[in-house]
PDB file of C-alpha atoms and ligand atoms in Angstrom:
ATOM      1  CA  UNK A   1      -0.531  44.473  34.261  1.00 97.00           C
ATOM      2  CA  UNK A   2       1.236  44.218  37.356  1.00 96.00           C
ATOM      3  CA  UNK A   3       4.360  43.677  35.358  1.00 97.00           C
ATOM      4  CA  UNK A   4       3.930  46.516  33.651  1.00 97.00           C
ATOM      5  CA  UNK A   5       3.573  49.081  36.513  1.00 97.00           C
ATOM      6  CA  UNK A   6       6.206  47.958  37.947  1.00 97.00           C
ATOM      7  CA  UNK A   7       8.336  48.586  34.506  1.00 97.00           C
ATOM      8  CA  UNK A   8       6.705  51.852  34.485  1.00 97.00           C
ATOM      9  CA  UNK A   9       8.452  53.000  38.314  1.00 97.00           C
ATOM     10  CA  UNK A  10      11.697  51.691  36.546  1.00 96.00           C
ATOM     11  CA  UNK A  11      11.292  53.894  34.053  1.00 95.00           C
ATOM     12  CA  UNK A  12      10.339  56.675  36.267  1.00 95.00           C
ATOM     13  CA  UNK A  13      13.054  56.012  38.590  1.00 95.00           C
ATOM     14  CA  UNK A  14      15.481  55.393  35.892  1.00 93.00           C
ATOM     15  CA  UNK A  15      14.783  55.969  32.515  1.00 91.00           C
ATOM     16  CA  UNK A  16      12.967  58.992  32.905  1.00 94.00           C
ATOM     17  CA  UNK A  17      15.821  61.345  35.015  1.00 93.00           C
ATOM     18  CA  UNK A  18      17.755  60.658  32.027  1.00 91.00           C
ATOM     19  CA  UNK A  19      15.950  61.668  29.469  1.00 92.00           C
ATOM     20  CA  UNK A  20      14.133  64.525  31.223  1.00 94.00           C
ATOM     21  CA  UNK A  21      16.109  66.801  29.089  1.00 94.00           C
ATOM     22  CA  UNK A  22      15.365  65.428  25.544  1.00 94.00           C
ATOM     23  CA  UNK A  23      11.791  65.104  26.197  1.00 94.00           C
ATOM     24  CA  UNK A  24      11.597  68.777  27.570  1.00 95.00           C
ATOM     25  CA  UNK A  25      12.789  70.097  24.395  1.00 95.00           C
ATOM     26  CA  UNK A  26      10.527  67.954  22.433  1.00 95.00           C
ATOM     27  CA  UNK A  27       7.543  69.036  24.155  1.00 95.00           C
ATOM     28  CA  UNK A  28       8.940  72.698  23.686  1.00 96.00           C
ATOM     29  CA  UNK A  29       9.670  72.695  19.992  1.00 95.00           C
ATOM     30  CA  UNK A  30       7.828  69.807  18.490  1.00 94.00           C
ATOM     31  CA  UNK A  31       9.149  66.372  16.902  1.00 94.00           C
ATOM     32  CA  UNK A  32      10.641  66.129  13.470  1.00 96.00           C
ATOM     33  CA  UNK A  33      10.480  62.309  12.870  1.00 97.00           C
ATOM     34  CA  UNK A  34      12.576  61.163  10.009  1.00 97.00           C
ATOM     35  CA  UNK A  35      10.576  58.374   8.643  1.00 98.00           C
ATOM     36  CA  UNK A  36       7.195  56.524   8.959  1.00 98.00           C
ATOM     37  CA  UNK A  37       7.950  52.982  10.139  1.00 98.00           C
ATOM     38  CA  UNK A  38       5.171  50.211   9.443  1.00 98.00           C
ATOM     39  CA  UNK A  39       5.661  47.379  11.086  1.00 98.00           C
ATOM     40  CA  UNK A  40       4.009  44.432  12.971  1.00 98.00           C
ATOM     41  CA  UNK A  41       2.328  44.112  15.794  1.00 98.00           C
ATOM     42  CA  UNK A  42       4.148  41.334  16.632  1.00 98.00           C
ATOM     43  CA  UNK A  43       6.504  41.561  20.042  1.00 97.00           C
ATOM     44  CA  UNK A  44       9.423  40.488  18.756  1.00 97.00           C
ATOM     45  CA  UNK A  45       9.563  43.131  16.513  1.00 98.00           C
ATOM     46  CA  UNK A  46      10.662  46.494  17.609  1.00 98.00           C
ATOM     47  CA  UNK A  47      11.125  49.061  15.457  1.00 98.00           C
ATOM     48  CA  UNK A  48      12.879  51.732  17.384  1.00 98.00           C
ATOM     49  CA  UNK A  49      15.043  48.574  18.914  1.00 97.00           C
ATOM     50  CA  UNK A  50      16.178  47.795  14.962  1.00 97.00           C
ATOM     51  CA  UNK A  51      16.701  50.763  13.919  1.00 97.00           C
ATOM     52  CA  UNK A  52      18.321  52.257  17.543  1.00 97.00           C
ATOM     53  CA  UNK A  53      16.714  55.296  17.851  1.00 97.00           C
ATOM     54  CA  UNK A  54      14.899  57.268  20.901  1.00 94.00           C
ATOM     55  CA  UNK A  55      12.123  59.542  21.004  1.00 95.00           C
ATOM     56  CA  UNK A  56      11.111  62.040  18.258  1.00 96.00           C
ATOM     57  CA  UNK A  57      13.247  60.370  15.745  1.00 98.00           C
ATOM     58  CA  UNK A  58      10.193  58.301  14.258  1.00 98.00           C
ATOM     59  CA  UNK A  59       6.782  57.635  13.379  1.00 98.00           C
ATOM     60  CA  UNK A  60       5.868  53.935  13.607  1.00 98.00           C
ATOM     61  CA  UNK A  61       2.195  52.252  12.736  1.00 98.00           C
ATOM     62  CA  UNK A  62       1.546  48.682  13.558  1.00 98.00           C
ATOM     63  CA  UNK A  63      -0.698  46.316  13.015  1.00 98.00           C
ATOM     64  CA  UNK A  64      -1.242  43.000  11.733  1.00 98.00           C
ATOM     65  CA  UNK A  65       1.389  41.933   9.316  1.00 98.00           C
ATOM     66  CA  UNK A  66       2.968  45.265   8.569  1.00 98.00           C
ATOM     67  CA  UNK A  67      -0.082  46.267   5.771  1.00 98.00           C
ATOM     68  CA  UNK A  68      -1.130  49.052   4.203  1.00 98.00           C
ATOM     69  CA  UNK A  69      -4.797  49.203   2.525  1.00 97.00           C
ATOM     70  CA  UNK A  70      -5.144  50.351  -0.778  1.00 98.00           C
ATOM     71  CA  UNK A  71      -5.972  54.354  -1.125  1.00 98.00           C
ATOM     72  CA  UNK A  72      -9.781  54.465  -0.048  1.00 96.00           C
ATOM     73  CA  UNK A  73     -10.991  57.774   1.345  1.00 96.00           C
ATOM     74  CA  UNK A  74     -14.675  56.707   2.088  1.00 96.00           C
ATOM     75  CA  UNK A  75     -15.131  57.584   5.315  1.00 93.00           C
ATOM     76  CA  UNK A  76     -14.189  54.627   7.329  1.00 93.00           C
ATOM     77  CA  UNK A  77     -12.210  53.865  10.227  1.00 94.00           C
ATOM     78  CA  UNK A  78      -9.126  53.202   8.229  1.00 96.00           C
ATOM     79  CA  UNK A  79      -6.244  53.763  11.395  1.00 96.00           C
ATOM     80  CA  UNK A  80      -3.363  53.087   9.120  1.00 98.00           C
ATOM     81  CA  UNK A  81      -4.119  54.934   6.017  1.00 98.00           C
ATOM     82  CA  UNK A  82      -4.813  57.904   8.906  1.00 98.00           C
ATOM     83  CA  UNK A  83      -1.332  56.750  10.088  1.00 98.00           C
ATOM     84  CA  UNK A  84       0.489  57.401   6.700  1.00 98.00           C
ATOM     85  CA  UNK A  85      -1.909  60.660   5.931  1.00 98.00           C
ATOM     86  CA  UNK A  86      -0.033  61.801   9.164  1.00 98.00           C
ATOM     87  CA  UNK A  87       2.909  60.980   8.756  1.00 98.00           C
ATOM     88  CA  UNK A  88       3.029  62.344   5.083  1.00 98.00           C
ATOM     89  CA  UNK A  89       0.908  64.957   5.032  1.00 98.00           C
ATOM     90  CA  UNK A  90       1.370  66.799   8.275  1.00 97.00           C
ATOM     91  CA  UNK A  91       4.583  65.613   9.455  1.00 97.00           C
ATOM     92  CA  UNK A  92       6.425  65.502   5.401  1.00 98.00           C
ATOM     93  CA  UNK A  93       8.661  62.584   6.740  1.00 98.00           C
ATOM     94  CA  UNK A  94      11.336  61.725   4.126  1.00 98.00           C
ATOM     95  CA  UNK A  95      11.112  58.205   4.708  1.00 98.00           C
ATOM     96  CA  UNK A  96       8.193  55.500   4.729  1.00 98.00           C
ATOM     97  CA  UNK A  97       9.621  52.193   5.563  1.00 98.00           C
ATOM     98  CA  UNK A  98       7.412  48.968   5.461  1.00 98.00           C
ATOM     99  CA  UNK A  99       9.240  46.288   8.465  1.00 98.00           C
ATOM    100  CA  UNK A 100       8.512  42.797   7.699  1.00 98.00           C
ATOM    101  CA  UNK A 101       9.730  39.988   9.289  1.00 98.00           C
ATOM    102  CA  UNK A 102      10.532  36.327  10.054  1.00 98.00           C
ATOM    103  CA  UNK A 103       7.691  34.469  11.625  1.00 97.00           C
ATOM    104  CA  UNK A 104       4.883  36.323  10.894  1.00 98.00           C
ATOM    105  CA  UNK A 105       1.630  35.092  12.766  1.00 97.00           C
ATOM    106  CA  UNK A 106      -0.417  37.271  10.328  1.00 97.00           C
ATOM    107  CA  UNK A 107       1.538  35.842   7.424  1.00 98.00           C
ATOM    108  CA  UNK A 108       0.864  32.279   8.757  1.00 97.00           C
ATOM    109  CA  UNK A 109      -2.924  33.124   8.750  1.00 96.00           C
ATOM    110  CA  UNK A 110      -2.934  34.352   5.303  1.00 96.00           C
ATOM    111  CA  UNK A 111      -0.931  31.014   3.770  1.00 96.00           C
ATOM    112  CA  UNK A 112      -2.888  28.461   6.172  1.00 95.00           C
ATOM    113  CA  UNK A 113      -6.508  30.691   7.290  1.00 92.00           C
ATOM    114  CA  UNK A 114      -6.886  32.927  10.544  1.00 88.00           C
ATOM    115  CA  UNK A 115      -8.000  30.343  13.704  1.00 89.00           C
ATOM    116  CA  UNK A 116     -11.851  29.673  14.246  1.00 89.00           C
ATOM    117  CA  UNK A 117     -12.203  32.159  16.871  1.00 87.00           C
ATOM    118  CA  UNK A 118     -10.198  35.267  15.163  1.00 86.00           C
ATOM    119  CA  UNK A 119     -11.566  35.392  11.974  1.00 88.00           C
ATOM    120  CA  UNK A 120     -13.915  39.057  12.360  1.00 94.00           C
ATOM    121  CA  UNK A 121     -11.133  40.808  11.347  1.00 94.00           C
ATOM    122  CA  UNK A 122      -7.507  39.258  10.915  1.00 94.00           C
ATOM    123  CA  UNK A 123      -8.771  37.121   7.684  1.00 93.00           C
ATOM    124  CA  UNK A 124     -10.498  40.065   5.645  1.00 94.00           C
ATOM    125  CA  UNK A 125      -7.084  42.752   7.009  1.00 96.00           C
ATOM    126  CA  UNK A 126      -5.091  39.812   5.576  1.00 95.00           C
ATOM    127  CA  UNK A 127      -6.961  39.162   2.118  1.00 95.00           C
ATOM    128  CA  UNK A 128      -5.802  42.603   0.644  1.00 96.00           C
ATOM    129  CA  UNK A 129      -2.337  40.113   0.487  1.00 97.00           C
ATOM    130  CA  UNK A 130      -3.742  37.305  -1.566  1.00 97.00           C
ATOM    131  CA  UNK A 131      -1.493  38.356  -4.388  1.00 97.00           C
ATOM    132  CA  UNK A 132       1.653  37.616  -1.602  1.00 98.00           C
ATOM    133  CA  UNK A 133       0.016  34.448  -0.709  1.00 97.00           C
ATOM    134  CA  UNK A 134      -0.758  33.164  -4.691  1.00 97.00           C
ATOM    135  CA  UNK A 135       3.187  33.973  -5.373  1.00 97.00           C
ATOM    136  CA  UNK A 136       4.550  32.460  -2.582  1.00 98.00           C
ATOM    137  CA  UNK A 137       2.043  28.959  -3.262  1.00 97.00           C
ATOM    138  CA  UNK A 138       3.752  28.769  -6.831  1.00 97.00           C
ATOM    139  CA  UNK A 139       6.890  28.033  -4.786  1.00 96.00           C
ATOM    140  CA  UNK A 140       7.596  24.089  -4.937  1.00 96.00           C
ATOM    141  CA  UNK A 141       9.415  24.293  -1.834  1.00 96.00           C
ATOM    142  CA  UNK A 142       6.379  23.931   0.803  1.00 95.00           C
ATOM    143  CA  UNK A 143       9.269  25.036   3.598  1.00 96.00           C
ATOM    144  CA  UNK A 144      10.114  28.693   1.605  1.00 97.00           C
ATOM    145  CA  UNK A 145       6.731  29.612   1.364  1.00 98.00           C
ATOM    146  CA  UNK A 146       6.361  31.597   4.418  1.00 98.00           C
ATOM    147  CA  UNK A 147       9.465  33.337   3.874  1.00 98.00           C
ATOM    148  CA  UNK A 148       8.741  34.648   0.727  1.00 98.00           C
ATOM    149  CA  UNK A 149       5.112  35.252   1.812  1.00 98.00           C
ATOM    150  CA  UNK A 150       6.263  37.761   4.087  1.00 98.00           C
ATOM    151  CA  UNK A 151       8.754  39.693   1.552  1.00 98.00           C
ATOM    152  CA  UNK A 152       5.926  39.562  -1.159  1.00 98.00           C
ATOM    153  CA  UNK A 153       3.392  41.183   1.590  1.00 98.00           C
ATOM    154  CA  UNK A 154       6.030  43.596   2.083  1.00 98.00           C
ATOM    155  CA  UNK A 155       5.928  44.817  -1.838  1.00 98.00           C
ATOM    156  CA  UNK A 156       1.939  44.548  -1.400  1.00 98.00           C
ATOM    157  CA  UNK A 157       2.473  46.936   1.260  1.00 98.00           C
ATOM    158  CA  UNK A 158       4.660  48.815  -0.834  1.00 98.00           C
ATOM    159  CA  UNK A 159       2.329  48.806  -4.104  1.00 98.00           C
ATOM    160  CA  UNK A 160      -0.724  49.926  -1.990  1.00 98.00           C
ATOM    161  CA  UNK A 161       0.753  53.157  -0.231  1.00 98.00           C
ATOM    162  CA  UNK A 162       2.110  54.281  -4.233  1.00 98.00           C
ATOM    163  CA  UNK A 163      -1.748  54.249  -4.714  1.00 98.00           C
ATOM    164  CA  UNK A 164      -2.262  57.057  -2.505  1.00 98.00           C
ATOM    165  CA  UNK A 165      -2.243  60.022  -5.097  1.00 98.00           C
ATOM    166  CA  UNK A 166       0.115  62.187  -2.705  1.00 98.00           C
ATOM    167  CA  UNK A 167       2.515  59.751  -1.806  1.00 98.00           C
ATOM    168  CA  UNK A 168       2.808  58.872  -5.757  1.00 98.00           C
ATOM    169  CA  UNK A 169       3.324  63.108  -6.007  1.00 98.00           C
ATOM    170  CA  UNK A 170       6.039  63.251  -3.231  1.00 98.00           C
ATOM    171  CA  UNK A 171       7.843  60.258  -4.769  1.00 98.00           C
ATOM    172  CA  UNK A 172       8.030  61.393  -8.302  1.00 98.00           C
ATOM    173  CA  UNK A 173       9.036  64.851  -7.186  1.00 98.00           C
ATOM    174  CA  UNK A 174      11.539  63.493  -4.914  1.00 98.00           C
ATOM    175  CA  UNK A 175      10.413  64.283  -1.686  1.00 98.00           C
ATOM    176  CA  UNK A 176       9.968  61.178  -0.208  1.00 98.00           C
ATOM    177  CA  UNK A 177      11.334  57.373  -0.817  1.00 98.00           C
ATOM    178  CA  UNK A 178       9.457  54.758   0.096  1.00 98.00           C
ATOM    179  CA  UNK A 179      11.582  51.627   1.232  1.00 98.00           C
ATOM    180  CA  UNK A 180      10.813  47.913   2.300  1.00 98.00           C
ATOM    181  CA  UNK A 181      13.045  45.899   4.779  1.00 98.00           C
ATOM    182  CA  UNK A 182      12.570  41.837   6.224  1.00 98.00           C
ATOM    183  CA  UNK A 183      14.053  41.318   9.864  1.00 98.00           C
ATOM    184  CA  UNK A 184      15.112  37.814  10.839  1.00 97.00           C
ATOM    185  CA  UNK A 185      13.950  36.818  14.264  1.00 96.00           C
ATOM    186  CA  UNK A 186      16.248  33.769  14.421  1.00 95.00           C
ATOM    187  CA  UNK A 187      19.240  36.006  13.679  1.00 96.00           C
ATOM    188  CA  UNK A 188      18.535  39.706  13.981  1.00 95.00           C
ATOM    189  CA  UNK A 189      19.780  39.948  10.889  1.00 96.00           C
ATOM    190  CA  UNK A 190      17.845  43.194   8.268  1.00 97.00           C
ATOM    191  CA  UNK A 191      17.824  42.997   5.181  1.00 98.00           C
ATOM    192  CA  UNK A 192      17.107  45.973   2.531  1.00 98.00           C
ATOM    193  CA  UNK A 193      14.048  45.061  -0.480  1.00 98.00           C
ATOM    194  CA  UNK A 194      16.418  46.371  -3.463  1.00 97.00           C
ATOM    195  CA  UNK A 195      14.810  47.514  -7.003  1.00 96.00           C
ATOM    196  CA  UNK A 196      15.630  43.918  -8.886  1.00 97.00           C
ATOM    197  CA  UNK A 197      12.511  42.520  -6.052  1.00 97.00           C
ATOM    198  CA  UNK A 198      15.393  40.340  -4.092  1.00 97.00           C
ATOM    199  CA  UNK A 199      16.563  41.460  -0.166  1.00 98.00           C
ATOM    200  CA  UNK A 200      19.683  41.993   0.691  1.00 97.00           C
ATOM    201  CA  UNK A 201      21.224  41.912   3.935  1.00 96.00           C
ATOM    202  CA  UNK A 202      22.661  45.468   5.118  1.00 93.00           C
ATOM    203  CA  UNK A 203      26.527  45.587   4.859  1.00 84.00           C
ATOM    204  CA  UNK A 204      28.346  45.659   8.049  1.00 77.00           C
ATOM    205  CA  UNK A 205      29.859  48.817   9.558  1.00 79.00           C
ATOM    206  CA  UNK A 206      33.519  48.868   8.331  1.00 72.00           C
ATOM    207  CA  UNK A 207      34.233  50.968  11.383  1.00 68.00           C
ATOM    208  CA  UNK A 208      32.642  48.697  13.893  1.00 59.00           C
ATOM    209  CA  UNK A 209      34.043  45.195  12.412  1.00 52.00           C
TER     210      UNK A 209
HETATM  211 ZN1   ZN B   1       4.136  39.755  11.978  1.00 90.25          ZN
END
């Protein structure tokens, strides 16, 4: 924690003079985020680092493995499901993006079973993936498997939020896409889920090459 506090007076001392200005006039009128990011809890994975944006400019939900439950209103405690009800509902964000990525811990535990002492809740968030994990076993190629573990949760992800009946309405009126993107630890590389089921890696900036 330490660490942290001592982040936190850089921040203060540094960070915050600087944007003083931007977060004054998003406390005065409001944020208008332009998408819903879910992505991973994992540390590695930032998305307002990928994407290179500041405050206001998005919504992001986290959690293990970049998931989203099927459509269940039955008075749980379902935090992402609130997450996307949020972000749809009350902010009408044009954009739900699902962030998966290379070296998923959470995609590990669903291919090889959560540890002995995690198992309360990582192995039954994970088992709304099994299809992911049954496609990526038919794969000969033992070394792939994680790899396209992770893009299949991804489309699991994807499937599950087209349950919920208003973000099927938006979509088929045209008010909102829903999207699904894979970043590469090793590399930093994204690439874009595209309607044939494949990713492909975002073309470079012709201005920047
Ligand atoms: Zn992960």
């Amino acid at each position: 924690m330490d660490a942290l506090v001592a982040g936190y007076r850089r921040f203060r001392a540094a960070g915050w003079p600087a944007r003083r200005t931007l977060f004054r006039s998003l406390a005065e009128r409001g944020q208008q985020p332009r998408a819903l990011v879910i992505g991973c809890i994992d540390s590695r994975v930032d998305p307002t680092m990928i994407f290179d944006v500041g405050p206001g400019e998005i919504l992001t939900a986290r959690n293990v493995a970049n998931l989203v439950p099927p459509y269940q209103p039955d008075n749980a405690s379902h935090g992402t499901s609130a997450a996307v009800e949020f972000a749809v509902r009350i902010m009408e964000v044009p954009d739900l993006i699902v962030l998966g990525h290379g070296m998923c811990g959470g995609v590990q535990t669903l291919l090889h079973g959560a540890p002995e002492g995690a198992r309360d809740f990582v192995a039954p968030w994970m088992a709304m993936a099994a299809p992911a994990r049954r496609r990526a076993l038919e794969c000969s190629v033992v070394e792939d498997r994680q790899q396209i573990c992770e893009h299949e949760v991804i489309k699991v992800a994807l499937a599950n939020l087209m349950t919920f009946p208003w973000i099927a309405e938006r979509v088929a009126a045209g008010r909102l896409a829903l999207h699904g993107a894979w970043f590469a630890i090793h590399s930093g590389e994204l690439t874009i889920l595209q309607p044939d089921g494949s990713f492909a890696p975002v073309a470079p900036d012709i201005d920047s090459a």
